[in-house]
Amino acid sequence: MPIYTVIAYSALIVAVLSLLLAIIGKRQFYWISALGIYVFSFIAGFSIGQVTVGLTFIPLTLAIGYSFGWIKNKVHSIISLCLGTLIGVLMVVYVGNMLFYPLFPLVN
């Protein structure tokens, strides 16, 4: 259906734009970026979504780190980035489709 394509690409555009805003300095946009990537991954779940759902954890760990004040310099940002990548890879490998479980009731 074309509406799902529009929603998926809109979520991807929101994710990329909010990620750019977060990198510039508005750190609260990491949350929006994580949500946008997750929605894109859910809608594109049967093609590329399984791979992109792991990317959700990168802005999520950065958002958590900045929200709690754990990230104070570039080294902390890089550590958080690596941790988010590791968590994303492990979750995709070991959890798989269950990462989409919170949104499955919306489909039915």
CSV table of N, CA and C in Angstrom, one decimal:
chain,number,residue,atom,x,y,z
A,1,MET,N,0.8,-1.2,0.0
A,1,MET,CA,0.0,0.0,0.0
A,1,MET,C,0.9,1.2,0.0
A,2,PRO,N,0.5,2.2,-0.8
A,2,PRO,CA,1.3,3.4,-0.9
A,2,PRO,C,1.4,4.3,0.4
A,3,ILE,N,0.4,4.2,1.3
A,3,ILE,CA,0.4,5.0,2.5
A,3,ILE,C,1.5,4.5,3.4
A,4,TYR,N,1.8,3.2,3.4
A,4,TYR,CA,2.9,2.7,4.3
A,4,TYR,C,4.2,3.2,3.8
A,5,THR,N,4.3,3.3,2.5
A,5,THR,CA,5.6,3.9,1.9
A,5,THR,C,5.8,5.3,2.4
A,6,VAL,N,4.7,6.1,2.3
A,6,VAL,CA,4.7,7.5,2.7
A,6,VAL,C,5.1,7.6,4.2
A,7,ILE,N,4.5,6.8,5.0
A,7,ILE,CA,4.7,6.8,6.5
A,7,ILE,C,6.2,6.4,6.7
A,8,ALA,N,6.6,5.4,6.1
A,8,ALA,CA,8.0,4.9,6.3
A,8,ALA,C,9.0,5.9,5.9
A,9,TYR,N,8.9,6.5,4.7
A,9,TYR,CA,9.9,7.5,4.3
A,9,TYR,C,9.8,8.8,5.1
A,10,SER,N,8.6,9.1,5.6
A,10,SER,CA,8.4,10.3,6.5
A,10,SER,C,9.1,10.0,7.8
A,11,ALA,N,9.0,8.8,8.3
A,11,ALA,CA,9.7,8.5,9.6
A,11,ALA,C,11.2,8.5,9.4
A,12,LEU,N,11.6,8.1,8.3
A,12,LEU,CA,13.1,8.1,8.0
A,12,LEU,C,13.6,9.5,7.9
A,13,ILE,N,12.9,10.4,7.2
A,13,ILE,CA,13.3,11.8,7.1
A,13,ILE,C,13.3,12.5,8.4
A,14,VAL,N,12.3,12.2,9.2
A,14,VAL,CA,12.2,12.8,10.6
A,14,VAL,C,13.4,12.3,11.4
A,15,ALA,N,13.7,11.0,11.3
A,15,ALA,CA,14.9,10.4,12.0
A,15,ALA,C,16.2,11.1,11.6
A,16,VAL,N,16.4,11.2,10.3
A,16,VAL,CA,17.7,11.8,9.9
A,16,VAL,C,17.8,13.3,10.2
A,17,LEU,N,16.7,14.0,10.0
A,17,LEU,CA,16.7,15.5,10.4
A,17,LEU,C,16.9,15.7,11.9
A,18,SER,N,16.2,14.9,12.7
A,18,SER,CA,16.4,15.0,14.1
A,18,SER,C,17.7,14.6,14.6
A,19,LEU,N,18.3,13.6,14.0
A,19,LEU,CA,19.7,13.2,14.3
A,19,LEU,C,20.7,14.3,14.0
A,20,LEU,N,20.5,15.0,12.9
A,20,LEU,CA,21.3,16.1,12.5
A,20,LEU,C,21.2,17.3,13.5
A,21,LEU,N,20.0,17.5,13.9
A,21,LEU,CA,19.7,18.6,15.0
A,21,LEU,C,20.4,18.2,16.3
A,22,ALA,N,20.3,16.9,16.6
A,22,ALA,CA,20.9,16.4,17.9
A,22,ALA,C,22.4,16.6,17.8
A,23,ILE,N,23.0,16.2,16.7
A,23,ILE,CA,24.5,16.3,16.5
A,23,ILE,C,24.9,17.8,16.6
A,24,ILE,N,24.1,18.7,16.1
A,24,ILE,CA,24.4,20.1,16.1
A,24,ILE,C,24.4,20.6,17.6
A,25,GLY,N,23.6,20.1,18.4
A,25,GLY,CA,23.6,20.6,19.8
A,25,GLY,C,22.3,20.5,20.6
A,26,LYS,N,21.2,20.2,19.9
A,26,LYS,CA,19.9,20.1,20.5
A,26,LYS,C,19.7,18.6,20.9
A,27,ARG,N,20.2,18.2,22.0
A,27,ARG,CA,20.4,16.8,22.4
A,27,ARG,C,19.0,16.1,22.6
A,28,GLN,N,17.9,16.8,22.9
A,28,GLN,CA,16.6,16.1,23.1
A,28,GLN,C,16.1,15.5,21.8
A,29,PHE,N,16.7,15.9,20.7
A,29,PHE,CA,16.3,15.3,19.4
A,29,PHE,C,16.8,13.9,19.2
A,30,TYR,N,17.7,13.4,20.0
A,30,TYR,CA,18.1,12.0,19.9
A,30,TYR,C,16.9,11.1,20.2
A,31,TRP,N,16.0,11.5,21.1
A,31,TRP,CA,14.8,10.7,21.4
A,31,TRP,C,13.9,10.6,20.1
A,32,ILE,N,13.7,11.7,19.5
A,32,ILE,CA,12.8,11.7,18.3
A,32,ILE,C,13.5,10.9,17.2
A,33,SER,N,14.8,11.0,17.0
A,33,SER,CA,15.5,10.2,16.0
A,33,SER,C,15.3,8.7,16.3
A,34,ALA,N,15.5,8.3,17.5
A,34,ALA,CA,15.3,6.9,17.9
A,34,ALA,C,13.9,6.4,17.6
A,35,LEU,N,12.9,7.2,17.9
A,35,LEU,CA,11.5,6.8,17.6
A,35,LEU,C,11.3,6.8,16.1
A,36,GLY,N,11.8,7.7,15.3
A,36,GLY,CA,11.7,7.7,13.9
A,36,GLY,C,12.3,6.5,13.2
A,37,ILE,N,13.5,6.1,13.7
A,37,ILE,CA,14.2,4.9,13.1
A,37,ILE,C,13.4,3.7,13.5
A,38,TYR,N,12.8,3.6,14.7
A,38,TYR,CA,12.0,2.5,15.1
A,38,TYR,C,10.8,2.3,14.3
A,39,VAL,N,10.1,3.4,14.0
A,39,VAL,CA,8.8,3.4,13.2
A,39,VAL,C,9.2,3.0,11.8
A,40,PHE,N,10.3,3.6,11.2
A,40,PHE,CA,10.7,3.2,9.9
A,40,PHE,C,11.0,1.7,9.8
A,41,SER,N,11.7,1.2,10.8
A,41,SER,CA,12.1,-0.3,10.9
A,41,SER,C,10.9,-1.1,11.0
A,42,PHE,N,9.9,-0.7,11.7
A,42,PHE,CA,8.7,-1.5,11.9
A,42,PHE,C,7.9,-1.6,10.6
A,43,ILE,N,7.7,-0.5,9.9
A,43,ILE,CA,7.0,-0.5,8.6
A,43,ILE,C,7.8,-1.2,7.5
A,44,ALA,N,9.1,-1.0,7.5
A,44,ALA,CA,9.9,-1.7,6.5
A,44,ALA,C,10.4,-3.1,7.0
A,45,GLY,N,9.7,-3.6,8.0
A,45,GLY,CA,10.2,-4.8,8.7
A,45,GLY,C,10.4,-6.1,7.8
A,46,PHE,N,9.7,-6.1,6.7
A,46,PHE,CA,9.9,-7.3,5.8
A,46,PHE,C,11.0,-7.2,4.8
A,47,SER,N,11.6,-6.0,4.7
A,47,SER,CA,12.7,-5.9,3.7
A,47,SER,C,13.9,-5.5,4.5
A,48,ILE,N,14.1,-4.2,4.8
A,48,ILE,CA,15.3,-3.8,5.4
A,48,ILE,C,15.1,-3.5,6.9
A,49,GLY,N,13.9,-3.6,7.4
A,49,GLY,CA,13.6,-3.3,8.8
A,49,GLY,C,14.4,-4.1,9.8
A,50,GLN,N,14.6,-5.3,9.5
A,50,GLN,CA,15.4,-6.2,10.5
A,50,GLN,C,16.8,-5.7,10.7
A,51,VAL,N,17.4,-5.1,9.7
A,51,VAL,CA,18.7,-4.5,9.9
A,51,VAL,C,18.7,-3.1,10.6
A,52,THR,N,17.7,-2.3,10.2
A,52,THR,CA,17.7,-0.9,10.7
A,52,THR,C,17.2,-0.8,12.1
A,53,VAL,N,16.5,-1.9,12.6
A,53,VAL,CA,16.0,-1.8,14.0
A,53,VAL,C,17.2,-1.7,15.0
A,54,GLY,N,18.3,-2.3,14.6
A,54,GLY,CA,19.5,-2.2,15.4
A,54,GLY,C,20.1,-0.8,15.5
A,55,LEU,N,19.8,0.0,14.5
A,55,LEU,CA,20.3,1.4,14.5
A,55,LEU,C,19.5,2.2,15.5
A,56,THR,N,18.4,1.8,16.0
A,56,THR,CA,17.6,2.5,17.0
A,56,THR,C,18.4,2.7,18.2
A,57,PHE,N,19.2,1.7,18.6
A,57,PHE,CA,19.9,1.8,19.9
A,57,PHE,C,21.0,2.8,19.9
A,58,ILE,N,21.5,3.3,18.8
A,58,ILE,CA,22.5,4.3,18.8
A,58,ILE,C,22.0,5.6,19.3
A,59,PRO,N,21.0,6.2,18.7
A,59,PRO,CA,20.5,7.4,19.3
A,59,PRO,C,19.8,7.2,20.6
A,60,LEU,N,19.3,6.0,20.9
A,60,LEU,CA,18.7,5.8,22.2
A,60,LEU,C,19.7,5.8,23.3
A,61,THR,N,20.9,5.2,23.1
A,61,THR,CA,21.9,5.3,24.2
A,61,THR,C,22.5,6.7,24.3
A,62,LEU,N,22.6,7.4,23.2
A,62,LEU,CA,23.0,8.8,23.3
A,62,LEU,C,22.0,9.7,24.0
A,63,ALA,N,20.7,9.4,23.7
A,63,ALA,CA,19.7,10.2,24.4
A,63,ALA,C,19.7,9.9,25.9
A,64,ILE,N,19.8,8.7,26.3
A,64,ILE,CA,19.9,8.3,27.7
A,64,ILE,C,21.1,8.9,28.4
A,65,GLY,N,22.2,8.8,27.7
A,65,GLY,CA,23.5,9.4,28.3
A,65,GLY,C,23.4,10.9,28.5
A,66,TYR,N,22.9,11.6,27.5
A,66,TYR,CA,22.8,13.1,27.6
A,66,TYR,C,21.7,13.4,28.7
A,67,SER,N,20.6,12.7,28.7
A,67,SER,CA,19.5,13.0,29.7
A,67,SER,C,20.0,12.8,31.1
A,68,PHE,N,20.7,11.8,31.4
A,68,PHE,CA,21.2,11.6,32.8
A,68,PHE,C,22.5,12.3,33.1
A,69,GLY,N,23.1,13.0,32.1
A,69,GLY,CA,24.3,13.7,32.3
A,69,GLY,C,25.6,12.9,32.3
A,70,TRP,N,25.5,11.7,31.8
A,70,TRP,CA,26.6,10.8,31.8
A,70,TRP,C,27.7,11.1,30.7
A,71,ILE,N,27.2,11.8,29.6
A,71,ILE,CA,28.1,12.1,28.5
A,71,ILE,C,28.6,13.6,28.8
A,72,LYS,N,29.9,13.7,29.0
A,72,LYS,CA,30.4,15.0,29.3
A,72,LYS,C,31.4,15.5,28.2
A,73,ASN,N,32.0,14.6,27.5
A,73,ASN,CA,33.0,15.0,26.4
A,73,ASN,C,32.9,14.0,25.3
A,74,LYS,N,33.7,14.2,24.3
A,74,LYS,CA,33.7,13.4,23.0
A,74,LYS,C,34.0,11.9,23.3
A,75,VAL,N,34.9,11.6,24.3
A,75,VAL,CA,35.2,10.2,24.6
A,75,VAL,C,33.9,9.5,25.1
A,76,HIS,N,33.2,10.2,25.9
A,76,HIS,CA,31.9,9.6,26.4
A,76,HIS,C,30.9,9.4,25.3
A,77,SER,N,30.9,10.3,24.4
A,77,SER,CA,30.0,10.1,23.2
A,77,SER,C,30.4,8.9,22.4
A,78,ILE,N,31.7,8.8,22.1
A,78,ILE,CA,32.2,7.6,21.3
A,78,ILE,C,31.9,6.3,22.1
A,79,ILE,N,32.1,6.3,23.4
A,79,ILE,CA,31.8,5.1,24.1
A,79,ILE,C,30.3,4.8,24.0
A,80,SER,N,29.5,5.8,24.2
A,80,SER,CA,28.0,5.6,24.1
A,80,SER,C,27.6,5.1,22.7
A,81,LEU,N,28.3,5.7,21.7
A,81,LEU,CA,28.0,5.2,20.3
A,81,LEU,C,28.4,3.8,20.1
A,82,CYS,N,29.5,3.4,20.6
A,82,CYS,CA,30.0,2.0,20.4
A,82,CYS,C,29.1,1.0,21.2
A,83,LEU,N,28.7,1.5,22.4
A,83,LEU,CA,27.8,0.7,23.2
A,83,LEU,C,26.4,0.5,22.5
A,84,GLY,N,25.9,1.6,22.0
A,84,GLY,CA,24.6,1.5,21.2
A,84,GLY,C,24.7,0.6,20.0
A,85,THR,N,25.9,0.6,19.3
A,85,THR,CA,26.1,-0.3,18.2
A,85,THR,C,26.1,-1.7,18.6
A,86,LEU,N,26.9,-2.0,19.7
A,86,LEU,CA,27.0,-3.3,20.2
A,86,LEU,C,25.6,-3.9,20.7
A,87,ILE,N,24.9,-3.1,21.4
A,87,ILE,CA,23.6,-3.5,21.9
A,87,ILE,C,22.7,-3.8,20.7
A,88,GLY,N,22.7,-2.9,19.7
A,88,GLY,CA,21.9,-3.1,18.5
A,88,GLY,C,22.2,-4.4,17.8
A,89,VAL,N,23.4,-4.6,17.6
A,89,VAL,CA,23.8,-5.9,16.9
A,89,VAL,C,23.4,-7.1,17.7
A,90,LEU,N,23.6,-7.1,19.0
A,90,LEU,CA,23.3,-8.2,19.8
A,90,LEU,C,21.8,-8.4,19.9
A,91,MET,N,21.0,-7.3,19.9
A,91,MET,CA,19.6,-7.5,20.0
A,91,MET,C,19.0,-8.0,18.6
A,92,VAL,N,19.6,-7.6,17.5
A,92,VAL,CA,19.1,-8.1,16.2
A,92,VAL,C,19.4,-9.6,16.1
A,93,VAL,N,20.6,-9.9,16.5
A,93,VAL,CA,21.0,-11.3,16.4
A,93,VAL,C,20.3,-12.2,17.3
A,94,TYR,N,20.1,-11.9,18.6
A,94,TYR,CA,19.5,-12.8,19.6
A,94,TYR,C,18.1,-12.6,19.8
A,95,VAL,N,17.5,-11.4,19.6
A,95,VAL,CA,16.1,-11.2,19.8
A,95,VAL,C,15.3,-11.2,18.6
A,96,GLY,N,15.8,-10.6,17.5
A,96,GLY,CA,15.2,-10.7,16.2
A,96,GLY,C,13.9,-10.0,16.1
A,97,ASN,N,12.8,-10.6,15.6
A,97,ASN,CA,11.5,-10.0,15.4
A,97,ASN,C,10.8,-9.6,16.7
A,98,MET,N,11.2,-10.1,17.8
A,98,MET,CA,10.6,-9.7,19.1
A,98,MET,C,10.9,-8.3,19.4
A,99,LEU,N,11.8,-7.6,18.8
A,99,LEU,CA,12.1,-6.2,19.0
A,99,LEU,C,10.9,-5.4,18.5
A,100,PHE,N,10.1,-5.9,17.6
A,100,PHE,CA,8.9,-5.2,17.1
A,100,PHE,C,7.6,-5.5,17.9
A,101,TYR,N,7.8,-6.3,19.0
A,101,TYR,CA,6.6,-6.8,19.7
A,101,TYR,C,5.7,-5.6,20.3
A,102,PRO,N,6.3,-4.5,20.8
A,102,PRO,CA,5.4,-3.5,21.3
A,102,PRO,C,4.4,-2.9,20.2
A,103,LEU,N,4.8,-3.0,18.9
A,103,LEU,CA,3.9,-2.5,17.9
A,103,LEU,C,3.1,-3.5,17.2
A,104,PHE,N,3.3,-4.8,17.5
A,104,PHE,CA,2.5,-5.8,16.8
A,104,PHE,C,1.0,-5.7,17.1
A,105,PRO,N,0.5,-5.3,18.3
A,105,PRO,CA,-1.0,-5.1,18.5
A,105,PRO,C,-1.6,-4.1,17.5
A,106,LEU,N,-0.8,-3.1,17.1
A,106,LEU,CA,-1.3,-2.1,16.2
A,106,LEU,C,-1.7,-2.7,14.8
A,107,VAL,N,-1.0,-3.7,14.4
A,107,VAL,CA,-1.2,-4.3,13.1
A,107,VAL,C,-2.5,-5.1,13.1
A,108,ASN,N,-2.8,-5.8,14.1
A,108,ASN,CA,-4.0,-6.7,14.2
A,108,ASN,C,-5.2,-5.9,14.3
